[in-house]
């Protein structure tokens, strides 16, 4: 309870009556923003120091506030909970600070507003969160790479329009899901960098009327830049939109991987079997094994998109400065981060325990999938590609009409289709021969895939530590580039 014994409020002097319980209910954000507390404590300590430097507080007052904020942090870490009257996390911390140090607590809010305060805390939180999501996505990449190393010799059909197109190495398909996540990690890095601009010292909108050093604040809080315009600083949530976009894109990539695997795990494909750890049974059908983690990953991508749309939607109509609509930025941001931190490890776990039926994958490679290779064969013999395309097309039609593989067509059929077909024409219809030809960088040939695996390994080589500092580490890397 606050010393006053009543509700602890950061405003209210100009009101004769109290707020309606309905206003309190719609206005209260502590249920969402409570998790900002470590950052709010940290920035408040930095603010106390800055006020001390500026001569607004005595050294003793500034130290007392710092000490009090440490007490508050310990209390919350030990389980102190909000009370009904705590409008938001800033109010709660202010209340606990009053309880800890008494009236000097009232000096902390000098020259600052919750507008620059919440923008600063949310930025600090976002930088940390980008680091955590980065680690989670890296975890998916590691599993994809490990499985690719294991399956570099196995072949499978690659699909366009979900129709069998050409043979590829299974490693090549697995790594086709690795690189999008690498791009997502770069986007997260950029989002963390975007978040690293200090709003504190902008006050409610016009800047702080006290001579606080914002450069000092920037340094002590680890920001990379100081926001240049106080009006912009309190209303800018670009960094939230950017972080949610990076996560939505990553969620979309995980959803596509999930969709591939759900298809490949169906009895009709039978390319993969799901393990026990990440699939579920049916309450009615005893035979069922359902890839729930993957389906939830796919469904979560829709929610992430909803978070992005709600954030952008909130921003687009806002007049200049802080508006209360912005309070909901945290709902969208926290949901996106929580979702990613569940989905990415679940997808990694699912992929880790997949069993690949490589015999079934190879059995799905019909000879017509090598039609392009047969046309390339003619090109190597001197025919034009257009001419070759027509000749091979006629062989495909004949095989289809007779219900046989192209390899089963008689030599006369080949000779009739094009005079340049020799005895070795049928070799061009082998899946391994097809794959072996594709050694250009980024192709599915064995050497090209080995190089790709090396490149993927090199990408993951930098050791990262899952510490709160990782978000800032990410940004340091961006700046170094
Ligand atoms: N809980 C608020 C938010 O998250 C804090 C800022 C309140 N500012 C204000 N002027 N009422 O946006």
Tab-separated table of C-alpha atoms and ligand atoms in Angstrom:
chain	number	residue	atom	x	y	z
A	1	UNK	CA	0.000	0.000	0.000
A	2	UNK	CA	1.217	3.521	-0.639
A	3	UNK	CA	1.961	5.813	2.278
A	4	UNK	CA	-1.102	7.883	1.515
A	5	UNK	CA	-3.203	4.814	2.208
A	6	UNK	CA	-5.298	5.442	-0.905
A	7	UNK	CA	-4.766	4.750	-4.597
A	8	UNK	CA	-1.338	5.828	-5.788
A	9	UNK	CA	-1.700	7.986	-8.871
A	10	UNK	CA	0.700	9.920	-11.056
A	11	UNK	CA	-1.991	12.444	-11.987
A	12	UNK	CA	-5.327	13.710	-10.723
A	13	UNK	CA	-4.764	17.109	-9.119
A	14	UNK	CA	-6.853	18.953	-11.645
A	15	UNK	CA	-9.843	16.622	-11.253
A	16	UNK	CA	-12.531	17.278	-8.684
A	17	UNK	CA	-14.114	13.846	-8.987
A	18	UNK	CA	-12.502	10.452	-9.350
A	19	UNK	CA	-12.404	8.464	-12.578
A	20	UNK	CA	-15.223	6.112	-13.456
A	21	UNK	CA	-14.450	2.464	-12.732
A	22	UNK	CA	-15.049	1.905	-16.431
A	23	UNK	CA	-12.365	4.429	-17.367
A	24	UNK	CA	-10.024	2.716	-14.926
A	25	UNK	CA	-10.750	-0.629	-16.478
A	26	UNK	CA	-10.158	0.452	-20.055
A	27	UNK	CA	-7.147	2.542	-19.115
A	28	UNK	CA	-5.334	-0.010	-16.948
A	29	UNK	CA	-2.386	-1.567	-18.743
A	30	UNK	CA	-0.498	-3.149	-15.843
A	31	UNK	CA	-1.671	-6.610	-16.918
A	32	UNK	CA	0.233	-6.135	-20.152
A	33	UNK	CA	3.109	-3.799	-19.339
A	34	UNK	CA	4.164	-5.295	-15.986
A	35	UNK	CA	6.982	-7.115	-17.745
A	36	UNK	CA	8.628	-3.801	-18.603
A	37	UNK	CA	9.605	-3.382	-14.962
A	38	UNK	CA	13.332	-4.189	-15.167
A	39	UNK	CA	13.746	-1.631	-17.933
A	40	UNK	CA	11.623	0.962	-16.202
A	41	UNK	CA	13.744	0.579	-13.057
A	42	UNK	CA	16.923	0.819	-15.102
A	43	UNK	CA	15.920	3.951	-16.979
A	44	UNK	CA	14.609	5.496	-13.783
A	45	UNK	CA	17.983	5.001	-12.121
A	46	UNK	CA	19.694	6.583	-15.120
A	47	UNK	CA	17.230	9.467	-14.902
A	48	UNK	CA	17.961	9.948	-11.189
A	49	UNK	CA	21.660	10.162	-12.004
A	50	UNK	CA	21.029	12.565	-14.879
A	51	UNK	CA	18.957	14.819	-12.608
A	52	UNK	CA	21.828	14.729	-10.109
A	53	UNK	CA	24.338	15.744	-12.771
A	54	UNK	CA	22.073	18.532	-13.893
A	55	UNK	CA	21.947	19.898	-10.345
A	56	UNK	CA	18.212	19.311	-10.117
A	57	UNK	CA	18.744	16.785	-7.338
A	58	UNK	CA	21.446	16.776	-4.697
A	59	UNK	CA	23.897	13.931	-4.830
A	60	UNK	CA	22.264	12.447	-1.725
A	61	UNK	CA	18.801	12.584	-3.270
A	62	UNK	CA	19.985	11.025	-6.464
A	63	UNK	CA	21.749	8.241	-4.548
A	64	UNK	CA	18.716	7.670	-2.358
A	65	UNK	CA	16.537	7.269	-5.441
A	66	UNK	CA	18.991	4.825	-6.966
A	67	UNK	CA	19.041	2.817	-3.759
A	68	UNK	CA	15.248	2.884	-3.550
A	69	UNK	CA	14.909	1.687	-7.117
A	70	UNK	CA	17.199	-1.238	-6.305
A	71	UNK	CA	14.922	-2.091	-3.393
A	72	UNK	CA	11.901	-1.919	-5.705
A	73	UNK	CA	13.599	-4.180	-8.247
A	74	UNK	CA	14.365	-6.721	-5.547
A	75	UNK	CA	10.792	-6.605	-4.260
A	76	UNK	CA	9.339	-7.192	-7.706
A	77	UNK	CA	11.860	-9.920	-8.477
A	78	UNK	CA	10.816	-11.535	-5.205
A	79	UNK	CA	7.190	-11.522	-6.270
A	80	UNK	CA	5.696	-8.124	-5.340
A	81	UNK	CA	2.441	-7.872	-7.272
A	82	UNK	CA	0.496	-4.898	-8.629
A	83	UNK	CA	-2.426	-3.580	-6.572
A	84	UNK	CA	-5.783	-2.737	-8.106
A	85	UNK	CA	-5.020	0.955	-8.327
A	86	UNK	CA	-1.755	0.536	-10.251
A	87	UNK	CA	-2.685	1.987	-13.627
A	88	UNK	CA	0.482	0.787	-15.291
A	89	UNK	CA	3.964	-0.456	-14.481
A	90	UNK	CA	5.297	3.096	-14.114
A	91	UNK	CA	2.676	3.835	-11.472
A	92	UNK	CA	3.443	0.615	-9.641
A	93	UNK	CA	7.174	1.323	-9.508
A	94	UNK	CA	6.522	4.880	-8.381
A	95	UNK	CA	4.266	3.552	-5.612
A	96	UNK	CA	6.839	1.044	-4.417
A	97	UNK	CA	9.540	3.713	-4.584
A	98	UNK	CA	7.483	5.990	-2.332
A	99	UNK	CA	7.107	3.097	0.086
A	100	UNK	CA	10.850	2.458	-0.020
A	101	UNK	CA	12.287	5.975	0.266
A	102	UNK	CA	9.409	8.267	1.192
A	103	UNK	CA	8.882	11.725	-0.172
A	104	UNK	CA	12.154	12.034	-2.106
A	105	UNK	CA	10.490	9.618	-4.544
A	106	UNK	CA	8.317	12.526	-5.651
A	107	UNK	CA	11.397	14.216	-7.110
A	108	UNK	CA	12.150	11.457	-9.631
A	109	UNK	CA	9.458	12.450	-12.094
A	110	UNK	CA	10.968	15.918	-12.518
A	111	UNK	CA	11.314	16.801	-16.189
A	112	UNK	CA	10.099	13.470	-17.479
A	113	UNK	CA	6.768	12.098	-18.560
A	114	UNK	CA	5.447	8.595	-18.898
A	115	UNK	CA	5.471	9.380	-22.610
A	116	UNK	CA	9.246	9.385	-22.925
A	117	UNK	CA	9.488	6.834	-20.125
A	118	UNK	CA	7.324	4.169	-21.771
A	119	UNK	CA	8.916	4.743	-25.169
A	120	UNK	CA	12.339	4.194	-23.597
A	121	UNK	CA	11.346	1.098	-21.635
A	122	UNK	CA	9.642	-0.431	-24.667
A	123	UNK	CA	12.744	0.156	-26.779
A	124	UNK	CA	14.974	-1.507	-24.202
A	125	UNK	CA	12.566	-4.437	-24.019
A	126	UNK	CA	12.468	-4.724	-27.811
A	127	UNK	CA	16.256	-4.841	-28.093
A	128	UNK	CA	16.364	-7.717	-25.589
A	129	UNK	CA	13.504	-9.493	-27.313
A	130	UNK	CA	15.166	-9.264	-30.735
A	131	UNK	CA	18.182	-10.995	-29.164
A	132	UNK	CA	15.997	-13.795	-27.780
A	133	UNK	CA	14.125	-14.338	-31.030
A	134	UNK	CA	17.437	-14.327	-32.885
A	135	UNK	CA	18.671	-17.174	-30.689
A	136	UNK	CA	15.426	-19.099	-31.244
A	137	UNK	CA	15.622	-18.758	-35.028
A	138	UNK	CA	19.245	-19.772	-34.952
A	139	UNK	CA	18.095	-22.921	-33.151
A	140	UNK	CA	15.853	-23.812	-36.102
A	141	UNK	CA	18.719	-23.138	-38.498
A	142	UNK	CA	21.017	-25.427	-36.525
A	143	UNK	CA	18.564	-28.308	-36.730
A	144	UNK	CA	17.950	-27.761	-40.446
A	145	UNK	CA	21.687	-27.736	-41.072
A	146	UNK	CA	22.297	-30.879	-39.013
A	147	UNK	CA	19.588	-32.730	-40.920
A	148	UNK	CA	20.946	-31.424	-44.234
A	149	UNK	CA	24.422	-32.729	-43.416
A	150	UNK	CA	22.914	-36.098	-42.675
A	151	UNK	CA	20.809	-36.195	-45.861
A	152	UNK	CA	23.074	-34.701	-48.495
A	153	UNK	CA	23.125	-37.906	-50.590
A	154	UNK	CA	19.403	-38.625	-50.515
A	155	UNK	CA	17.238	-37.371	-53.392
A	156	UNK	CA	13.651	-36.222	-53.532
A	157	UNK	CA	11.346	-34.462	-55.963
A	158	UNK	CA	11.257	-30.691	-55.880
A	159	UNK	CA	7.870	-29.228	-56.720
A	160	UNK	CA	6.622	-26.259	-58.646
A	161	UNK	CA	2.856	-25.660	-58.615
A	162	UNK	CA	2.938	-28.616	-56.200
A	163	UNK	CA	3.607	-30.812	-59.241
A	164	UNK	CA	6.739	-32.948	-59.392
A	165	UNK	CA	9.321	-30.793	-61.112
A	166	UNK	CA	12.954	-31.907	-60.803
A	167	UNK	CA	15.062	-34.073	-58.509
A	168	UNK	CA	17.053	-32.358	-55.757
A	169	UNK	CA	19.107	-33.465	-52.814
A	170	UNK	CA	17.120	-33.583	-49.584
A	171	UNK	CA	19.797	-31.355	-48.058
A	172	UNK	CA	19.082	-28.767	-50.740
A	173	UNK	CA	15.401	-28.728	-49.864
A	174	UNK	CA	16.149	-28.520	-46.133
A	175	UNK	CA	18.517	-25.614	-46.660
A	176	UNK	CA	15.927	-23.823	-48.770
A	177	UNK	CA	14.314	-23.207	-45.381
A	178	UNK	CA	17.606	-22.192	-43.735
A	179	UNK	CA	18.360	-19.055	-45.760
A	180	UNK	CA	15.002	-17.326	-45.271
A	181	UNK	CA	15.608	-17.567	-41.518
A	182	UNK	CA	19.014	-16.001	-42.031
A	183	UNK	CA	17.326	-13.053	-43.737
A	184	UNK	CA	14.863	-12.862	-40.840
A	185	UNK	CA	17.741	-12.655	-38.404
A	186	UNK	CA	19.209	-9.734	-40.336
A	187	UNK	CA	15.827	-8.014	-40.219
A	188	UNK	CA	15.673	-8.555	-36.466
A	189	UNK	CA	19.137	-7.092	-36.164
A	190	UNK	CA	18.014	-4.021	-38.111
A	191	UNK	CA	14.889	-3.748	-35.958
A	192	UNK	CA	17.032	-3.853	-32.798
A	193	UNK	CA	19.225	-1.133	-34.273
A	194	UNK	CA	16.136	0.925	-35.072
A	195	UNK	CA	15.003	0.550	-31.462
A	196	UNK	CA	18.339	1.814	-30.180
A	197	UNK	CA	17.504	5.541	-30.217
A	198	UNK	CA	16.942	7.199	-26.885
A	199	UNK	CA	13.612	9.009	-26.321
A	200	UNK	CA	14.248	9.754	-22.610
A	201	UNK	CA	14.666	13.462	-22.062
A	202	UNK	CA	11.887	14.288	-24.531
A	203	UNK	CA	9.397	14.872	-21.708
A	204	UNK	CA	5.738	14.762	-22.676
A	205	UNK	CA	6.342	16.246	-26.124
A	206	UNK	CA	8.443	19.423	-26.085
A	207	UNK	CA	11.604	18.149	-24.411
A	208	UNK	CA	12.818	18.367	-20.837
A	209	UNK	CA	12.955	21.795	-19.185
A	210	UNK	CA	15.906	20.706	-17.058
A	211	UNK	CA	19.467	20.572	-18.368
A	212	UNK	CA	19.838	16.790	-18.312
A	213	UNK	CA	22.557	15.331	-20.482
A	214	UNK	CA	20.837	13.066	-22.968
A	215	UNK	CA	24.250	11.955	-24.208
A	216	UNK	CA	25.035	10.686	-20.740
A	217	UNK	CA	21.665	8.927	-20.615
A	218	UNK	CA	22.319	7.361	-24.008
A	219	UNK	CA	25.656	6.015	-22.814
A	220	UNK	CA	24.436	4.736	-19.484
A	221	UNK	CA	21.461	2.942	-21.043
A	222	UNK	CA	23.471	1.555	-23.973
A	223	UNK	CA	21.556	3.288	-26.761
A	224	UNK	CA	23.321	3.990	-30.035
A	225	UNK	CA	21.767	7.347	-30.765
A	226	UNK	CA	19.704	10.100	-29.193
A	227	UNK	CA	16.314	10.799	-30.759
A	228	UNK	CA	16.622	14.177	-32.464
A	229	UNK	CA	13.076	15.417	-32.123
A	230	UNK	CA	11.068	15.196	-28.918
A	231	UNK	CA	7.730	15.295	-30.736
A	232	UNK	CA	8.767	12.390	-32.928
A	233	UNK	CA	10.426	10.541	-30.042
A	234	UNK	CA	7.281	10.146	-27.932
A	235	UNK	CA	5.046	9.079	-30.810
A	236	UNK	CA	7.497	6.943	-32.785
A	237	UNK	CA	6.681	3.234	-32.744
A	238	UNK	CA	8.385	2.385	-36.031
A	239	UNK	CA	10.699	0.106	-34.083
A	240	UNK	CA	7.723	-1.894	-32.802
A	241	UNK	CA	6.313	-2.259	-36.302
A	242	UNK	CA	9.739	-3.228	-37.644
A	243	UNK	CA	10.312	-5.842	-34.962
A	244	UNK	CA	6.831	-7.297	-35.474
A	245	UNK	CA	7.368	-7.328	-39.231
A	246	UNK	CA	10.651	-9.225	-38.830
A	247	UNK	CA	8.854	-11.740	-36.620
A	248	UNK	CA	5.854	-11.985	-38.928
A	249	UNK	CA	8.154	-12.732	-41.822
A	250	UNK	CA	9.984	-15.347	-39.738
A	251	UNK	CA	6.642	-16.801	-38.650
A	252	UNK	CA	5.618	-16.949	-42.296
A	253	UNK	CA	8.811	-18.812	-43.156
A	254	UNK	CA	8.286	-21.286	-40.335
A	255	UNK	CA	4.706	-21.695	-41.502
A	256	UNK	CA	5.868	-22.612	-45.004
A	257	UNK	CA	8.329	-25.127	-43.616
A	258	UNK	CA	5.524	-26.500	-41.461
A	259	UNK	CA	3.224	-26.775	-44.463
A	260	UNK	CA	5.861	-28.692	-46.465
A	261	UNK	CA	6.323	-31.101	-43.589
A	262	UNK	CA	2.607	-31.556	-42.955
A	263	UNK	CA	2.214	-32.517	-46.627
A	264	UNK	CA	5.301	-34.703	-46.634
A	265	UNK	CA	4.079	-36.459	-43.507
A	266	UNK	CA	0.700	-37.397	-45.031
A	267	UNK	CA	0.254	-41.054	-46.007
A	268	UNK	CA	0.016	-39.950	-49.632
A	269	UNK	CA	3.552	-38.551	-49.581
A	270	UNK	CA	5.038	-40.583	-46.730
A	271	UNK	CA	8.388	-38.783	-47.003
A	272	UNK	CA	8.682	-38.082	-43.292
A	273	UNK	CA	7.378	-39.545	-40.045
A	274	UNK	CA	6.756	-37.394	-37.019
A	275	UNK	CA	8.279	-38.300	-33.670
A	276	UNK	CA	6.508	-38.681	-30.353
A	277	UNK	CA	7.724	-35.450	-28.822
A	278	UNK	CA	5.932	-33.079	-31.180
A	279	UNK	CA	2.891	-34.939	-32.462
A	280	UNK	CA	-0.390	-35.850	-30.809
A	281	UNK	CA	-2.998	-38.570	-31.016
A	282	UNK	CA	-6.724	-38.429	-31.629
A	283	UNK	CA	-9.305	-38.950	-28.893
A	284	UNK	CA	-11.352	-41.066	-31.296
A	285	UNK	CA	-9.104	-42.559	-33.957
A	286	UNK	CA	-6.452	-44.719	-32.332
A	287	UNK	CA	-4.244	-44.805	-35.424
A	288	UNK	CA	-3.771	-41.054	-35.664
A	289	UNK	CA	-0.499	-39.173	-35.266
A	290	UNK	CA	-1.084	-35.497	-35.854
A	291	UNK	CA	1.622	-32.894	-36.475
A	292	UNK	CA	0.094	-30.389	-34.051
A	293	UNK	CA	3.254	-28.372	-33.422
A	294	UNK	CA	3.542	-27.690	-37.142
A	295	UNK	CA	-0.118	-26.835	-37.511
A	296	UNK	CA	0.152	-24.450	-34.579
A	297	UNK	CA	3.222	-22.898	-36.188
A	298	UNK	CA	1.181	-22.374	-39.348
A	299	UNK	CA	-1.727	-20.936	-37.366
A	300	UNK	CA	0.583	-18.689	-35.348
A	301	UNK	CA	1.790	-16.990	-38.507
A	302	UNK	CA	-1.767	-15.712	-38.935
A	303	UNK	CA	-1.741	-14.268	-35.418
A	304	UNK	CA	1.621	-12.612	-36.031
A	305	UNK	CA	0.199	-11.018	-39.128
A	306	UNK	CA	-2.713	-9.806	-37.007
A	307	UNK	CA	-0.248	-8.207	-34.584
A	308	UNK	CA	1.503	-6.437	-37.434
A	309	UNK	CA	-1.733	-5.191	-38.939
A	310	UNK	CA	-3.029	-3.969	-35.587
A	311	UNK	CA	0.191	-2.035	-34.936
A	312	UNK	CA	0.301	-0.442	-38.376
A	313	UNK	CA	-3.416	0.240	-38.195
A	314	UNK	CA	-2.981	2.046	-34.875
A	315	UNK	CA	-0.178	4.192	-36.256
A	316	UNK	CA	-1.616	5.301	-39.522
A	317	UNK	CA	-4.294	7.622	-38.204
A	318	UNK	CA	-2.487	9.118	-35.236
A	319	UNK	CA	-2.071	12.826	-34.889
A	320	UNK	CA	1.353	14.133	-33.872
A	321	UNK	CA	2.774	13.225	-30.475
A	322	UNK	CA	1.805	10.625	-27.895
A	323	UNK	CA	-1.754	9.304	-28.045
A	324	UNK	CA	-3.179	6.652	-25.775
A	325	UNK	CA	-3.755	4.348	-28.734
A	326	UNK	CA	-0.030	3.703	-28.447
A	327	UNK	CA	-0.528	1.865	-25.168
A	328	UNK	CA	-1.633	-1.134	-27.232
A	329	UNK	CA	1.705	-1.341	-29.034
A	330	UNK	CA	2.848	-3.628	-26.239
A	331	UNK	CA	-0.025	-6.076	-26.642
A	332	UNK	CA	0.956	-6.631	-30.269
A	333	UNK	CA	4.693	-6.651	-29.616
A	334	UNK	CA	4.577	-8.997	-26.629
A	335	UNK	CA	2.224	-11.397	-28.373
A	336	UNK	CA	4.497	-11.534	-31.424
A	337	UNK	CA	7.585	-12.206	-29.301
A	338	UNK	CA	5.858	-14.761	-27.055
A	339	UNK	CA	4.547	-16.519	-30.148
A	340	UNK	CA	7.936	-16.695	-31.826
A	341	UNK	CA	9.614	-17.917	-28.668
A	342	UNK	CA	7.163	-20.825	-28.550
A	343	UNK	CA	6.880	-21.581	-32.235
A	344	UNK	CA	10.537	-21.543	-33.259
A	345	UNK	CA	11.715	-24.095	-30.648
A	346	UNK	CA	8.670	-26.283	-31.368
A	347	UNK	CA	9.479	-26.329	-35.088
A	348	UNK	CA	13.140	-27.040	-34.311
A	349	UNK	CA	12.111	-29.914	-32.045
A	350	UNK	CA	9.783	-31.344	-34.683
A	351	UNK	CA	12.446	-31.251	-37.396
A	352	UNK	CA	15.007	-32.717	-35.032
A	353	UNK	CA	12.943	-35.833	-34.427
A	354	UNK	CA	11.628	-36.358	-37.985
A	355	UNK	CA	12.342	-39.699	-39.581
A	356	UNK	CA	12.985	-39.337	-43.299
A	357	UNK	CA	11.881	-42.190	-45.523
A	358	UNK	CA	14.527	-41.686	-48.189
A	359	UNK	CA	13.465	-44.797	-50.113
A	360	UNK	CA	9.989	-43.322	-50.549
A	361	UNK	CA	11.405	-39.988	-51.532
A	362	UNK	CA	13.555	-41.550	-54.228
A	363	UNK	CA	10.685	-43.744	-55.381
A	364	UNK	CA	8.745	-40.563	-56.115
A	365	UNK	CA	11.304	-39.562	-58.763
A	366	UNK	CA	9.628	-40.564	-62.027
A	367	UNK	CA	11.653	-40.372	-65.236
A	368	UNK	CA	9.504	-37.614	-66.741
A	369	UNK	CA	10.985	-35.334	-64.059
A	370	UNK	CA	14.244	-35.622	-65.967
A	371	UNK	CA	12.657	-34.382	-69.211
A	372	UNK	CA	14.606	-31.149	-68.897
A	373	UNK	CA	17.824	-33.148	-68.559
A	374	UNK	CA	16.958	-35.044	-71.712
A	375	UNK	CA	16.439	-31.747	-73.533
A	376	UNK	CA	19.779	-30.489	-72.104
A	377	UNK	CA	21.351	-33.697	-73.485
A	378	UNK	CA	20.217	-32.772	-76.985
A	379	UNK	CA	21.469	-29.217	-76.503
A	380	UNK	CA	24.901	-30.597	-75.570
A	381	UNK	CA	24.780	-32.584	-78.818
A	382	UNK	CA	24.152	-29.427	-80.795
A	383	UNK	CA	20.369	-29.019	-80.971
A	384	UNK	CA	18.686	-25.760	-79.992
A	385	UNK	CA	16.763	-25.810	-76.719
A	386	UNK	CA	13.451	-25.069	-78.482
A	387	UNK	CA	13.893	-28.010	-80.822
A	388	UNK	CA	14.931	-30.264	-77.936
A	389	UNK	CA	11.951	-29.172	-75.846
A	390	UNK	CA	9.619	-30.254	-78.668
A	391	UNK	CA	11.355	-33.610	-79.177
A	392	UNK	CA	11.334	-34.485	-75.497
A	393	UNK	CA	7.734	-33.304	-75.191
A	394	UNK	CA	6.710	-35.871	-77.787
A	395	UNK	CA	8.471	-38.617	-75.799
A	396	UNK	CA	6.717	-37.507	-72.598
A	397	UNK	CA	3.378	-37.730	-74.427
A	398	UNK	CA	4.106	-41.196	-75.766
A	399	UNK	CA	5.136	-42.498	-72.345
A	400	UNK	CA	2.039	-40.989	-70.803
A	401	UNK	CA	-0.250	-42.484	-73.461
A	402	UNK	CA	1.269	-45.912	-72.967
A	403	UNK	CA	1.286	-45.569	-69.191
A	404	UNK	CA	5.012	-46.303	-68.916
A	405	UNK	CA	8.129	-44.535	-67.702
A	406	UNK	CA	10.100	-42.670	-70.357
A	407	UNK	CA	13.012	-45.018	-69.708
A	408	UNK	CA	10.796	-47.891	-70.933
A	409	UNK	CA	10.251	-46.335	-74.386
A	410	UNK	CA	12.035	-48.285	-77.160
A	411	UNK	CA	15.212	-46.852	-78.774
A	412	UNK	CA	13.256	-46.303	-82.017
A	413	UNK	CA	10.985	-43.858	-80.250
A	414	UNK	CA	14.016	-41.774	-79.242
A	415	UNK	CA	15.527	-41.969	-82.733
A	416	UNK	CA	12.225	-40.887	-84.290
A	417	UNK	CA	11.879	-37.966	-81.877
A	418	UNK	CA	15.282	-36.497	-82.774
A	419	UNK	CA	18.219	-37.740	-84.852
A	420	UNK	CA	20.749	-36.571	-82.263
A	421	UNK	CA	19.502	-39.056	-79.636
A	422	UNK	CA	22.189	-41.743	-79.159
A	423	UNK	CA	22.379	-44.952	-77.130
A	424	UNK	CA	23.271	-42.977	-74.031
A	425	UNK	CA	20.085	-40.911	-74.153
A	426	UNK	CA	18.435	-42.940	-71.437
A	427	UNK	CA	21.279	-42.197	-68.999
A	428	UNK	CA	20.141	-38.598	-69.058
A	429	UNK	CA	16.887	-39.781	-67.468
A	430	UNK	CA	18.636	-40.828	-64.247
A	431	UNK	CA	17.890	-38.699	-61.188
A	432	UNK	CA	21.482	-38.774	-59.946
A	433	UNK	CA	22.790	-37.723	-63.365
A	434	UNK	CA	20.306	-34.856	-63.327
A	435	UNK	CA	21.433	-33.696	-59.903
A	436	UNK	CA	25.130	-34.178	-60.758
A	437	UNK	CA	24.840	-31.672	-63.627
A	438	UNK	CA	23.667	-28.872	-61.394
A	439	UNK	CA	26.924	-27.701	-59.895
A	440	UNK	CA	26.557	-23.973	-60.535
A	441	UNK	CA	26.597	-22.028	-57.250
A	442	UNK	CA	23.239	-22.435	-55.506
A	443	UNK	CA	22.371	-25.589	-57.463
A	444	UNK	CA	21.598	-29.050	-56.163
A	445	UNK	CA	24.775	-30.792	-57.453
A	446	UNK	CA	26.768	-32.612	-54.753
A	447	UNK	CA	29.651	-30.119	-54.810
A	448	UNK	CA	27.347	-27.124	-54.869
A	449	UNK	CA	25.401	-28.537	-51.913
A	450	UNK	CA	28.633	-29.266	-50.027
A	451	UNK	CA	29.632	-25.632	-50.561
A	452	UNK	CA	26.202	-24.498	-49.466
A	453	UNK	CA	26.495	-26.542	-46.282
A	454	UNK	CA	29.884	-24.934	-45.646
A	455	UNK	CA	28.380	-21.494	-46.186
A	456	UNK	CA	25.525	-22.302	-43.811
A	457	UNK	CA	28.014	-23.559	-41.219
A	458	UNK	CA	30.061	-20.392	-41.561
A	459	UNK	CA	26.910	-18.335	-41.076
A	460	UNK	CA	26.248	-20.066	-37.770
A	461	UNK	CA	29.885	-20.042	-36.685
A	462	UNK	CA	29.876	-16.901	-34.537
A	463	UNK	CA	29.286	-18.090	-31.003
A	464	UNK	CA	26.353	-16.355	-29.402
A	465	UNK	CA	25.319	-16.425	-25.812
A	466	UNK	CA	21.714	-16.339	-24.821
A	467	UNK	CA	22.143	-13.495	-22.379
A	468	UNK	CA	20.186	-10.271	-22.056
A	469	UNK	CA	23.192	-8.600	-23.681
A	470	UNK	CA	22.648	-10.476	-26.921
A	471	UNK	CA	20.211	-7.866	-28.251
A	472	UNK	CA	22.843	-5.167	-27.846
A	473	UNK	CA	25.443	-7.476	-29.332
A	474	UNK	CA	23.263	-7.790	-32.422
A	475	UNK	CA	23.244	-4.043	-32.837
A	476	UNK	CA	26.992	-3.778	-32.319
A	477	UNK	CA	27.388	-6.163	-35.265
A	478	UNK	CA	25.150	-4.034	-37.462
A	479	UNK	CA	27.138	-0.952	-36.657
A	480	UNK	CA	30.390	-2.764	-37.416
A	481	UNK	CA	29.192	-3.793	-40.897
B	1	LIG	N1	0.709	3.116	-19.959
B	1	LIG	C1	1.004	4.131	-20.912
B	1	LIG	C2	1.458	3.531	-22.266
B	1	LIG	O1	1.786	2.391	-22.258
B	1	LIG	C3	2.066	5.015	-20.409
B	1	LIG	C4	2.067	6.367	-21.016
B	1	LIG	C5	0.973	7.150	-20.448
B	1	LIG	N2	1.026	8.513	-20.881
B	1	LIG	C6	0.018	9.326	-20.701
B	1	LIG	N3	0.151	10.513	-21.173
B	1	LIG	N4	-1.073	8.940	-20.150
B	1	LIG	O2	1.438	4.147	-23.297
